[in-house]
Coordinates of C-alpha atoms in Angstrom, one line a residue:
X6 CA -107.5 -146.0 97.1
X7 CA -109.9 -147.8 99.1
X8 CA -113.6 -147.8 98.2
X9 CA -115.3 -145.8 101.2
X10 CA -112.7 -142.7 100.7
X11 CA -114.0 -141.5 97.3
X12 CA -117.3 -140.2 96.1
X13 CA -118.9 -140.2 92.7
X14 CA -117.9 -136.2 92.9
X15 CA -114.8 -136.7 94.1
X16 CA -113.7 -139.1 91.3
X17 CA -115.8 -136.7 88.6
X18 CA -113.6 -133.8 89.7
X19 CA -110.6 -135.6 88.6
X20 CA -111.5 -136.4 85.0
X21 CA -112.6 -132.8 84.8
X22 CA -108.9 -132.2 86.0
X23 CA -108.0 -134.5 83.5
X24 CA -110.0 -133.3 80.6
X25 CA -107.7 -130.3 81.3
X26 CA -105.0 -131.5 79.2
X27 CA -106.2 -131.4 76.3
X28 CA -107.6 -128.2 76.4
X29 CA -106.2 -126.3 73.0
X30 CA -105.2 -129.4 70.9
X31 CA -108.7 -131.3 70.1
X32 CA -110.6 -128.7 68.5
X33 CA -113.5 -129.2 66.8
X34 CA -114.3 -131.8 69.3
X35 CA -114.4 -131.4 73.2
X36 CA -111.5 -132.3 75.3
X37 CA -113.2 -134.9 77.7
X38 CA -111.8 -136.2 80.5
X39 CA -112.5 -140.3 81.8
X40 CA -111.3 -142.4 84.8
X41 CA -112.0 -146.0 85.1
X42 CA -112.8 -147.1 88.9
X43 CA -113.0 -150.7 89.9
X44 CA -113.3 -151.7 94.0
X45 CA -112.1 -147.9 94.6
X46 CA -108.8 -148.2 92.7
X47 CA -108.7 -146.1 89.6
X48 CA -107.5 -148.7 86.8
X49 CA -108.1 -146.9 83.7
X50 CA -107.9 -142.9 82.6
X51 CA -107.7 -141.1 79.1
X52 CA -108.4 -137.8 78.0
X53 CA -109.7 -136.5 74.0
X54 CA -106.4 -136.9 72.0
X55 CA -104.9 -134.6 69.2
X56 CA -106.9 -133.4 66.6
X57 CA -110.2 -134.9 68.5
X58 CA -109.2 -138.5 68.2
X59 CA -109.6 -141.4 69.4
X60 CA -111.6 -140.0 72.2
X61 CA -111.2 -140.3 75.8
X62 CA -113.8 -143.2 77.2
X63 CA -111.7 -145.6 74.3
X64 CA -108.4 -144.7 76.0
X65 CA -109.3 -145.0 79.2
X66 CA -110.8 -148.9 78.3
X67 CA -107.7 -149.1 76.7
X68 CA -105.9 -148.3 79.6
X69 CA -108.0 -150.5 81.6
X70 CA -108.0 -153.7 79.2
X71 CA -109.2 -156.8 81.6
X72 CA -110.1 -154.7 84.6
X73 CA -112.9 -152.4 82.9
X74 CA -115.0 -155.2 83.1
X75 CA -117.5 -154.8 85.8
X76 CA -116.3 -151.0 86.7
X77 CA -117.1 -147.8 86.9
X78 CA -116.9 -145.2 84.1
X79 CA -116.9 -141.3 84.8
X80 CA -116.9 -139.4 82.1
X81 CA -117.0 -135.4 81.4
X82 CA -119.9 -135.5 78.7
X83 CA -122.1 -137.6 77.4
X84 CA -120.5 -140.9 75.3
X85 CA -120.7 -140.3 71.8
X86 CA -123.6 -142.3 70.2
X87 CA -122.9 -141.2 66.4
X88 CA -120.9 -143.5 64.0
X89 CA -117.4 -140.8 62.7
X90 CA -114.4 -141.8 61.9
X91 CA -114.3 -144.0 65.0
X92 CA -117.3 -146.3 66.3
X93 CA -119.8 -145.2 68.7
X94 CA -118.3 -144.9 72.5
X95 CA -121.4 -145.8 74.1
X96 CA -121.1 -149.0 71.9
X97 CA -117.2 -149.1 72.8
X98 CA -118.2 -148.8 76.8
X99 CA -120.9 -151.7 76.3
X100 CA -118.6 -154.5 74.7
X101 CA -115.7 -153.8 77.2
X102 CA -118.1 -154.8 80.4
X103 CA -118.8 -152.0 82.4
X104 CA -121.2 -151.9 84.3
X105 CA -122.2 -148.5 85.5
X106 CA -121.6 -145.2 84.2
X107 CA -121.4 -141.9 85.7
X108 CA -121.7 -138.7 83.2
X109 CA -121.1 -135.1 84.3
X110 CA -123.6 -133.9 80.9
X111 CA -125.7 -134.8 78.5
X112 CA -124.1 -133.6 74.7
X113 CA -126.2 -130.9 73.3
X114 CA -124.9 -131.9 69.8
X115 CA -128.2 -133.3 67.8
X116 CA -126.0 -136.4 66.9
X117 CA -126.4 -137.8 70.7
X118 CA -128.5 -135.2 72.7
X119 CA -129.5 -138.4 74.9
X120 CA -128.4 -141.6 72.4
X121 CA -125.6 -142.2 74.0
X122 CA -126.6 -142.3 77.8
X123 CA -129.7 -144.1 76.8
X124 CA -127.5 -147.0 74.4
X125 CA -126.0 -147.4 77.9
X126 CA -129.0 -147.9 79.8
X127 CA -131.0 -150.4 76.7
X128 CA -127.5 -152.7 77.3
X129 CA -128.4 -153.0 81.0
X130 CA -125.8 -150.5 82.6
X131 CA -126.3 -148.5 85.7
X132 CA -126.4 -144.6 84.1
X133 CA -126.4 -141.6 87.0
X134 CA -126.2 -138.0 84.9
X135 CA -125.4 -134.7 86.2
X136 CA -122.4 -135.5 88.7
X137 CA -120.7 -132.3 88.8
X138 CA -122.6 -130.6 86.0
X139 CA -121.6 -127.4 86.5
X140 CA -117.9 -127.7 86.7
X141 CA -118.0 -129.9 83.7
X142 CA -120.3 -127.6 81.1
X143 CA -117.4 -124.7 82.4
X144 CA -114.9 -126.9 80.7
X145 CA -117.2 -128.0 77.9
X146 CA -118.1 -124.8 77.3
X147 CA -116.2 -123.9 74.0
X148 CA -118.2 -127.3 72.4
X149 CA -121.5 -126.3 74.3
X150 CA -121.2 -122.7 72.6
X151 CA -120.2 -123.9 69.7
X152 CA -123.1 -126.7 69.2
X153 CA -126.1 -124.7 70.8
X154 CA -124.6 -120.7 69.3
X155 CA -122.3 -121.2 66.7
X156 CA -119.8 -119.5 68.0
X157 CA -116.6 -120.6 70.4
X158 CA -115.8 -119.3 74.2
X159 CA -113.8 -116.5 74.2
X160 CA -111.6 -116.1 77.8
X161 CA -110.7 -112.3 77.7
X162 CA -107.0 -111.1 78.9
X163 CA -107.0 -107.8 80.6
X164 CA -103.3 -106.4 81.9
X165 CA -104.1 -102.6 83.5
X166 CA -101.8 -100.3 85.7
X167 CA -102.4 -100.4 89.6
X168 CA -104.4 -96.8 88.4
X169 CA -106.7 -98.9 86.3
X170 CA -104.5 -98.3 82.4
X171 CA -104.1 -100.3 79.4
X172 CA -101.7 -98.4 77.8
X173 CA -100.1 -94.6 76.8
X174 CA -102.3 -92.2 75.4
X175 CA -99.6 -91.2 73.3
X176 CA -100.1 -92.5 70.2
X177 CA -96.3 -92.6 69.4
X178 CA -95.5 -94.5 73.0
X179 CA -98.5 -96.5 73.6
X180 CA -97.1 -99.8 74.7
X181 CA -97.0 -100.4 78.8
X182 CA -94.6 -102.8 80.4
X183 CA -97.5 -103.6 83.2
X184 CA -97.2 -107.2 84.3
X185 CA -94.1 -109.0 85.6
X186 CA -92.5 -112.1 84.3
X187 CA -95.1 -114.8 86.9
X188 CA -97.5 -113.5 84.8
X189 CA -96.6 -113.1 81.7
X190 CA -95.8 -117.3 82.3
X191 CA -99.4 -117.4 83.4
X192 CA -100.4 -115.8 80.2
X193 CA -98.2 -118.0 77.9
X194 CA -99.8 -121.1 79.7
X195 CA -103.4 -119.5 78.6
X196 CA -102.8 -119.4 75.2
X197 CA -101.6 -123.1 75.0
X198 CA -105.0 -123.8 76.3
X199 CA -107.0 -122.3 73.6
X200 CA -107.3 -122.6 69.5
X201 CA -107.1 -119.2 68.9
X202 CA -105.1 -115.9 69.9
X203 CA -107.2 -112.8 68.9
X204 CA -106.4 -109.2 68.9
X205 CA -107.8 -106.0 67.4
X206 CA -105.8 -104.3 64.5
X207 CA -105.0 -101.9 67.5
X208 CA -102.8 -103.6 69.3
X209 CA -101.1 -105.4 66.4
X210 CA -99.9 -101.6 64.8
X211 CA -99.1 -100.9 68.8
X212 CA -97.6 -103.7 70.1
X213 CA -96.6 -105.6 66.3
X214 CA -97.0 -108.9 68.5
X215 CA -96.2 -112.3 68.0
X216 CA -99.1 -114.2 69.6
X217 CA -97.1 -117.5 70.0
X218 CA -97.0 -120.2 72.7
X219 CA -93.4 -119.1 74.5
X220 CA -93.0 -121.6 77.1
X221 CA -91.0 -124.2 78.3
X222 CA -92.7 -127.8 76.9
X223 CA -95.5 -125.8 74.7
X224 CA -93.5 -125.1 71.9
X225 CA -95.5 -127.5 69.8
X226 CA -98.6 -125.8 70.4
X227 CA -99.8 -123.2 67.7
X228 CA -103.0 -121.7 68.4
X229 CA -104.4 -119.8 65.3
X230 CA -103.7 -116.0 65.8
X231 CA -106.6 -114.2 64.6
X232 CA -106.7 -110.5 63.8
X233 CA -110.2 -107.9 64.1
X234 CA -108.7 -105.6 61.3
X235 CA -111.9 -104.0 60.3
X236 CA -110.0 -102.1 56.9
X237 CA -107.3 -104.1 56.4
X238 CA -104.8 -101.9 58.2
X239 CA -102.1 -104.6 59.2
X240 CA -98.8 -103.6 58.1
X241 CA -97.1 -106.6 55.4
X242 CA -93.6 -106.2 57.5
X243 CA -95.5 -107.0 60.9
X244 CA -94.1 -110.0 63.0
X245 CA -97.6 -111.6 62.1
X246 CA -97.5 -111.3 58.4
X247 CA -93.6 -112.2 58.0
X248 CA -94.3 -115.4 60.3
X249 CA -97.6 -116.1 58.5
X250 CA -96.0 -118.8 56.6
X251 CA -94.9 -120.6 59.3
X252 CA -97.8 -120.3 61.7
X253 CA -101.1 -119.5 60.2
X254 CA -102.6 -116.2 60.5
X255 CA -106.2 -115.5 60.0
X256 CA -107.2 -111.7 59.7
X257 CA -110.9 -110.8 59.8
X258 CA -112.3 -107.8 57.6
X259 CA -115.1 -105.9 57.0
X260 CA -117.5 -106.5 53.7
X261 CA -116.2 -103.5 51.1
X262 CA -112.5 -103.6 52.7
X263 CA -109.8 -103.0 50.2
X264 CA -109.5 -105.9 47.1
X265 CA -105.6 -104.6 46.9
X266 CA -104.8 -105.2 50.7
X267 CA -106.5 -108.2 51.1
X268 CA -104.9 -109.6 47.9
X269 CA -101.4 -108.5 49.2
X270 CA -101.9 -109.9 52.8
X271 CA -102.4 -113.3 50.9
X272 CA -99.5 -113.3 48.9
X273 CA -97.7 -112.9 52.2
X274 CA -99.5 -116.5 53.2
X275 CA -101.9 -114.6 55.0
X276 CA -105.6 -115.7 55.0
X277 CA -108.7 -112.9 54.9
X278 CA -112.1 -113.4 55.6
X279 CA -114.8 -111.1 55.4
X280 CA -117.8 -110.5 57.1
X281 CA -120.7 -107.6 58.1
X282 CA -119.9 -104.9 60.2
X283 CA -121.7 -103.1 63.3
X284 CA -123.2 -99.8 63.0
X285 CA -120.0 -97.9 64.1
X286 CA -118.3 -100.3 61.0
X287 CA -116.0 -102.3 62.7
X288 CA -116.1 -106.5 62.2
X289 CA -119.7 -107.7 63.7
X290 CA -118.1 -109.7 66.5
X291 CA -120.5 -111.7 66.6
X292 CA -120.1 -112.6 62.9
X293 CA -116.3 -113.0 63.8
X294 CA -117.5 -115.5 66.1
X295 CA -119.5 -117.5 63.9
X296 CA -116.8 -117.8 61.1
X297 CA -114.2 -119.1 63.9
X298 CA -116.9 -121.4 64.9
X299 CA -117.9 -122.6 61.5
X300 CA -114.1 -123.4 61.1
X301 CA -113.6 -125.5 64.1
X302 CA -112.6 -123.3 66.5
X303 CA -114.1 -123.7 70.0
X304 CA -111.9 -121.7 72.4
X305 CA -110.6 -118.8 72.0
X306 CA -108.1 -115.9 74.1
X307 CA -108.7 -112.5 73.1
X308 CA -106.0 -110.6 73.8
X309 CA -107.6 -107.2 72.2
X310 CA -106.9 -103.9 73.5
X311 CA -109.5 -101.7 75.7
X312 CA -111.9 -101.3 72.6
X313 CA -112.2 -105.2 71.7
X314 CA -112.7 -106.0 75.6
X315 CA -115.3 -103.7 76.1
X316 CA -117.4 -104.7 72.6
X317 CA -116.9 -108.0 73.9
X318 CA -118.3 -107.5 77.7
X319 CA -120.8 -105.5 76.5
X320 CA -122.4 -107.7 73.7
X321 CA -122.1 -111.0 76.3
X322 CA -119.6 -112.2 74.7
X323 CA -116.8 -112.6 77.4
X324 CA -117.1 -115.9 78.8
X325 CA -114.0 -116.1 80.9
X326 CA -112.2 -113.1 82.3
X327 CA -108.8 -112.4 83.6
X328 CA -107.8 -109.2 84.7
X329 CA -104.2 -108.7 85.5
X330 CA -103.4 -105.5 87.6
X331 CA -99.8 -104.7 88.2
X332 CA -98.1 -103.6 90.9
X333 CA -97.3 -100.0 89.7
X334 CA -99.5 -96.7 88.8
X335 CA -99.2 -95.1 85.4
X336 CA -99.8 -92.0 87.0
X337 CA -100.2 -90.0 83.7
X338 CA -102.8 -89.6 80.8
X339 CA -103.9 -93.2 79.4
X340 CA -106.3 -95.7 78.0
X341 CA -108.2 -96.8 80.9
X342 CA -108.2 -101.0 80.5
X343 CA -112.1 -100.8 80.3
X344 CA -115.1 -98.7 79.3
X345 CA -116.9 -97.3 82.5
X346 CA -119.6 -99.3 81.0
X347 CA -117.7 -102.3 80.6
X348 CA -117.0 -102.2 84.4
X349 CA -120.4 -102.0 85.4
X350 CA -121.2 -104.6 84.0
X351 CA -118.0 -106.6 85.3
X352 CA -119.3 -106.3 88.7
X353 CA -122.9 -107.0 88.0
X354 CA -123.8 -109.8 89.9
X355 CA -126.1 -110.8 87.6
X356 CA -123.8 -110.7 84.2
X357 CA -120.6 -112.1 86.3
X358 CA -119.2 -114.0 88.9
X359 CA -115.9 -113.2 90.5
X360 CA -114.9 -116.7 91.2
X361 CA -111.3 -116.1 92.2
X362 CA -108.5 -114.0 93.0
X363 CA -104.7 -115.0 93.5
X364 CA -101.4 -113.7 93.1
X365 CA -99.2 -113.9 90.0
X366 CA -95.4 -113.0 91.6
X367 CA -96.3 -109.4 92.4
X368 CA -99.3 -109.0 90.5
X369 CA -103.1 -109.7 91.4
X370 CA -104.7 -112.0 89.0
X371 CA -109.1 -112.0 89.2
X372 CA -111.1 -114.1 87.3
X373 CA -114.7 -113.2 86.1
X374 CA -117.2 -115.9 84.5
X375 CA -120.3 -114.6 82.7
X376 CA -123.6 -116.1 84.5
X377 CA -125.2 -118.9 82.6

C-alpha cells in the first residue's frame, strides 16, 4: 500500500471491519478493532480478544514489534487509561513509539471519558478524534448502552410470510416454515455475533427451540440463551431445560412467580432471576435489560415472537432490526409479525433508518437502526 492511496477514513473503516470479529466473544468489554500504519503499509493489526483480553491496541503493537515505532495508530474507541488486569493502553501506545493516533470515539466509561486520548497527547503524540464516529459508536454500541443506560443493544430478528405473518393462529399448529436455508445461515451467523439469544416464553412452548450457534466453524461459540417467562411457564422436558447443563440458560421472571417452579427449573441447572413487571404483568423489559447488563452482557439477539418485538419497538428498545420476509404468502388466519403500532413506528423516519436491503437466497432481508 503506498501512502497517497489511503485516507485516515479509509484505514478507520478497516479496523471497524476488524473489530468485527470479535463481536460475541469479549463481553463485558468492547470488541475494538486497531491497525498499525507506517509510510502507508499496514504493519500491525489486532482486535479485543476472548473474554475482553489483552485488548486490541497491545496486539496490534505486538504485531508490529520494531515497526510501531514512529507510526500510526487507528483505533475503534478511545485507549484505555484505567489500570485492570492489564496496564493502561494509552501508556502501552506511548512506550512502543508511536507517534500519532487516530481514534474513531472518545469512551463514555467514567474510567477514561478523555484520560486516555489526553495521556496520548501530555507524551507528545499527534491525537485526531472522531474519524468515522458514527460507524464506530454503531459497533460500540452494546458497551456505549451498556456504560451510559445500563442495559445491552438488542438487534431484533423478524421472519414474516410474503402476507406480512409470524406464525399460525392455531394454537395447536403455530410454527411457520417461513425462511429458506440462506437465511436461516444468515441467522446462525447473527447469533455468533451476540452474548445473548432471547425469546419470550411464547415461542419457547411454540417452537421448544434450541437457540444454539449451528454453523460451520461457530460451534465454539455459546451465546447465553435467555428466556422472558413472565410466570414461569417453561416446560422442565424443553430442549432448553434438558441442555441447560451443558449450555447455560437464564430464564427471567416476574416478582411473585411460583417458588415451586423456579426451584424445579434450578434443579434442572437452570438459572431464575426475578424482576418487576409492567402494568399488563409481564417481565419490565427494561428491567430484563438492566439485569443482562449488570451481568456483562452487552449484545443481545432477540429472537421473540410478535409480542416481545412489538414491546421492544415500542418502548425504544430495538436497536438493530432485521426483518426477514419470505418468498411465500400464508394466505390464512395468523399472527401478523408486528403490531400496527409497531410498524408505524418502523417506518418513522424519525425513530428508524432503513439502512439496507438485500437478498438472502430467495428471501428479502431489511435492516432498520433506531435514530440516535
Amino acid at each position: 500500500m503506498s501512502a497517497g492511496h489511503f485516507s485516515d477514513d479509509d484505514y478507520m473503516a478497516a479496523a471497524i471491519a476488524y473489530a468485527r470479529r470479535g463481536l460475541g466473544e469479549t463481553a463485558p468489554n468492547p470488541s475494538v478493532g486497531c491497525i498499525i500504519v507506517k509510510d502507508g503499509v499496514i504493519v500491525g493489526r489486532g482486535n479485543t480478544q476472548k473474554g475482553g483480553r489483552p485488548h486490541a491496541e497491545t496486539v496490534a503493537i505486538a504485531d508490529a514489534g520494531q515497526a510501531a515505532r514512529g507510526a500510526t495508530l487507528y483505533v475503534t474507541l478511545e485507549p484505555c487509561s484505567h489500570h485492570g488486569v492489564t496496564g493502561p493502553c494509552a501508556n502501552a501506545i506511548v512506550q512502543a513509539g508511536l507517534a500519532r493516533v487516530v481514534s474513531a470515539l472518545e469512551d463514555p466509561d467514567p474510567r477514561v471519558a478523555g484520560r486516555g486520548h489526553e495521556i496520548l497527547r501530555m507524551a507528545g503524540l499527534d491525537v485526531r478524534v472522531g474519524v468515522q464516529a458514527e460507524a464506530a459508536l454503531r459497533g460500540n454500541l452494546g458497551h456505549i448502552l451498556r456504560v451510559t443506560q445500563g442495559r445491552p443493544m438488542v438487534t431484533l430478528k423478524l421472519a414474516q410470510t410474503a402476507d406480512g405473518f409470524a406464525a399460525s393462529s392455531n394454537q395447536h399448529d403455530q410454527r411457520l416454515m417461513i425462511t429458506g436455508q440462506a437465511a436461516n445461515n444468515r441467522v446462525q451467523i447473527m447469533r455468533a455475533l451476540h452474548d445473548a439469544i432471547m425469546i419470550g416464553v411464547g415461542t419457547a412452548l411454540g417452537d421448544d427451540p434450541l437457540l444454539t450457534v449451528r454453523a460451520p466453524g461457530l460451534d465454539n461459540r455459546a451465546p447465553l440463551r435467555v428466556v422472558l417467562d413472565s410466570d414461569l411457564r417453561l416446560p422442565l422436558r424443553s430442549r432448553l431445560v434438558s441442555t441447560a447443563k451443558d449450555k447455560p440458560v437464564l430464564v427471567i421472571a416476574g416478582v411473585g412467580a411460583s417458588d415451586e417452579a423456579q426451584r424445579a427449573l434450578q434443579a434442572a441447572g437452570v438459572e431464575v432471576i426475578l424482576v418487576a413487571r409492567d402494568a399488563a404483568g409481564h417481565v419490565d423489559l427494561n428491567g430484563a435489560l438492566q439485569a443482562l447488563g449488570a451481568r456483562g452482557i452487552t449484545r443481545v439477539f432477540s429472537e421473540g415472537g410478535p409480542q416481545v418485538a412489538a414491546s421492544l419497538i415500542t418502548a425504544g428498545l430495538a436497536d438493530d432490526i432485521v426483518l426477514i420476509r419470505g418468498e411465500k404468502p400464508f394466505g390464512g388466519a395468523g399472527l401478523p409479525t408486528l403490531s400496527a403500532a409497531a410498524r408505524q413506528l418502523l417506518s418513522d423516519p424519525s425513530r428508524f433508518s432503513h439502512v439496507s436491503k438485500t437478498m438472502a437466497g430467495v428471501d428479502h432481508l431489511s435492516r432498520y437502526e433506531r435514530v440516535l
